[in-house]
Amino acid sequence: MEAFQQMLSQAGWAQGMQPWALSGLAMLFAGGTILGGVAVGAMFFIWTERKVAGYIQSRYGPMYVGHFHGVLQSIADGVKLLLKEDIWPTDADKFLFRIAPLLVFTGAFLSFVVLPFGPDFVGASLDIGLFYAFATSSLVVMGVIAAGWGSNNKWSLYGAMRGAAQVISYEIPLGLAVLPVVMSVGSLNLGTLAEAQRGWLWSWHLFNPIFFVSFVIYLISSLAEVNRVPFDLPETESELVSGYHTEYTGMKFAFFFLGEYADMFVVSAIAVSVFLGGWYTGIPAVDAFVPAPLVFILKSVFLVFVQIWLRWTLPRLRVDQLMYVCWKVFIPLSLANLFIYGLIRSMVG
Amino acid sequence: MTAKSLELLQQRFGAELVEVDDYLGDASVTVRKSAVHEVLAFCKDEPTLRCDLLLDIAGVDHPEREERFEVVYLLRSLQTGTRLRLKTTVADGDAVSTVSDLWRSANWAEREVYDLYGVRFEGHPDPRRILCHHEFEGHALRKDYPIGKGQMCYVPEALLTDQQVEGSHALDVESRSGQLQNVDGEIASDLLAINLGPSHPAMHGALRVEALLDGETIVDARSEIGYLHRCFEKEAEDHTWQQIIPYTDRLNYVSALTNNVAYVHAVEKMLQLEVPERARVIRVIVSEMGRIMDHLVCVGTNLVDIGALTNFWYFFNAREYMYEVVERLCGERLTTSYTRIGGLYRDLYEGFESDLRFALTKVAEGVKDVTGLVQRNRIFMDRAIGVGAMSAEDAIDWGWTGPCLRSTGVDYDVRKAFPYLGYETYDFDIPVGENGDCYDRILCRIEEIHQSMRIIDQALKRLPDGPIQSPDRRVALPPKDEVYNSIEGMMNHFKLVFEGIQVPAGEAYGFIEGANGELGFYIVSDGSGNPYRMKVRPPCFPIFSSFTELVKGQMVADAIATLGGLNIIAGELDR
């Protein structure tokens, strides 16, 4: 955003504008860019998901719209969803029902602000970036609960309750898992965390044994955080029809959908900046001429692909097994991990 | 065996027996209504009979008789191999004492007789209609019920009434000592009644289960079936014997070929008709094809229920290759109608063998992919092992047959126990499970696919040349030059086409191993061109009757995993 502001202040037409107007304009620009990026990115991921699913399942997936492997399928779907009738269930809680998809999408969208796509390529370089990202992505829970309660549907309610229990539970291992890295770098700023991994490949946090355990815990917990298989219990189309968004149609449904895919990117991007070397390629000589955002985005997209890949490979857990994995495996493990790392640091110094 | 068991019954209940018969090798005993319970209990417990399996209960209506209804109990012993049919007569408005205390499979079977004939069963724990809806008036299978008279249902039935909901509360409070009580000592109303189906993604077909949930745990459940009920048995009474074949496609539409074979097998038993060897071998091939396709669908969809969506495609792609063969063989994919009484609709086409072998390699590939993905998959094992487990005794008590029964460890398979179509000459194994849970059911079915492939391989190798239709003029149309050139041939043709095949009066129960268990047809003929009564014994009817008991105390997700593994096909469940 600072970059935007600087650019604006140098532009001829903006000369003589008040500083507050300038910064407001810059905010608008930055927000617009992110919003556009999120929407287009999410559409791209939806297309990727369908293509990857198709190839995993020995079929093609979308093939026609856009002439090349159905690249414009998501846009066609978007238009279709816009034109669809907006159905309200009888006795739905109008306010909650309306606000739920917005909450879900906003939660995902807000996290984008702190993602460090490059050294100077970040919406807001917050010192509590990591904390902020976790905080905003749990806004999604509010949306899920609002959707489940507002729909006045028992299936939706079950999905919402599962979602709430799951996301809140998995936030603990998620947060604990990144703590050793935070201890090591001494910052919650995502940019600083990425910066700490400059240099050769082995300086990535992933290749530190303690951090590697953290990474595995983070990766699995993040699947639960974004409600993906094997942790897609809030949706479970075979049990809960479609979970918390059963009653949603048209654009409201699209917002849930966009939110889910945006969220997938967010958790992947955080993993990239904390564990996978951020925007660094791992070879210092290459870093000089490869654009940082490209590296960052490619790495994140790869992690998104991993999530898609897992979804089409694994069965889903049962709700009690899900809780078991969280409370009895991940939390003790991440606590032990944290403890061991602290011990090593205090001894080695 | 038959003679011995009849003798035994005569010794013990001489005065109570009205009639003893072993027409076509089916031991049949008619007893007085008052002695039904006693005789059946004897059949169940007597060590030399040990009829542990109550297959089905059928009603027959003879309006001209004073005691117009016959209630027919089909018994089977898995230990001694006894096959026994026990009949009693009952007048309109009278009641027979229930045997649901002896076999739990009698519960639904008796409800069906009550529903379709109006015969009451005294002491029945749940005397409601089952196939027809609760607003239905009259009894559909009575001879005086007009065949064209349909009735609409306007208000859905509440399965769990308020009393039941409250009863479960009371039950729960007792068993969990006050956990459900709030500070005032009142019962906390935290149980939630929820409708699974009839349109729900996991209810394959149109089944309805109303479950009472405590959190995610099912405290109580009740099921309702009949959404696909079209009274096939009534239709059968209105059609000639050959015309019924297309209806059998619609019973278990997932393995229609096997149903075709089962039906003609039963009719040929009544006609005492020998089928040419080539037709017998082809029937073996097609029924094993039906079995493979059925198992592919069942396991594939069951895995979808557990969330492993990709396996569905691995199986359904393989199944698609099978269906191409089926389509080329009989012109249809689903509604095959491939068999005819006395033979087959048509011979194999040229290139059938290579097509089928190619399809089977695809099936083998799909099976390999799926086993690789799930068999040792920790999540899948956690979801399937111990879920929906049934002990062998309970399974038999509920009337289970087929892969579901075998998964509990009972190696009962009609193909081995009562071989037909020359199955005794094929070399194959019967896979059995141990725990009777979801995991064992899936693995049993997967192994059965391999065994069926073995059988098909042997059958293809031995396939003899020759006719595919019995030359017997009671069932086969005469050759065209005879029809055009001789009066006998023409008469023969005319009679067969206009009046249909004449099946001699009598009754018989013909059964084969369907894809999902014992598929039987209990047929009563009065010697006319139509069956007088045809009762289908669908394998999944008794299996689904145990579903609500099976899932009590389990979680919703388990219930859905269990249901998929039972392979309930609404077409044959509701008929």
Tab-separated table of C-alpha atoms in Angstrom, chain A residues 80 88 97 106 216 261 271 275 289 332:
chain	number	residue	atom	x	y	z
A	80	LYS	CA	-25.092	-18.772	-14.194
A	88	TRP	CA	-35.014	-17.915	0.845
A	97	PHE	CA	-28.959	-15.788	6.260
A	106	THR	CA	-14.719	-11.251	4.063
A	216	VAL	CA	3.373	-31.308	8.777
A	261	TYR	CA	-11.054	-21.350	-2.461
A	271	ALA	CA	2.700	-21.991	4.811
A	275	PHE	CA	8.061	-22.677	5.991
A	289	PHE	CA	16.030	-12.016	-11.855
A	332	PRO	CA	0.305	-32.671	22.409
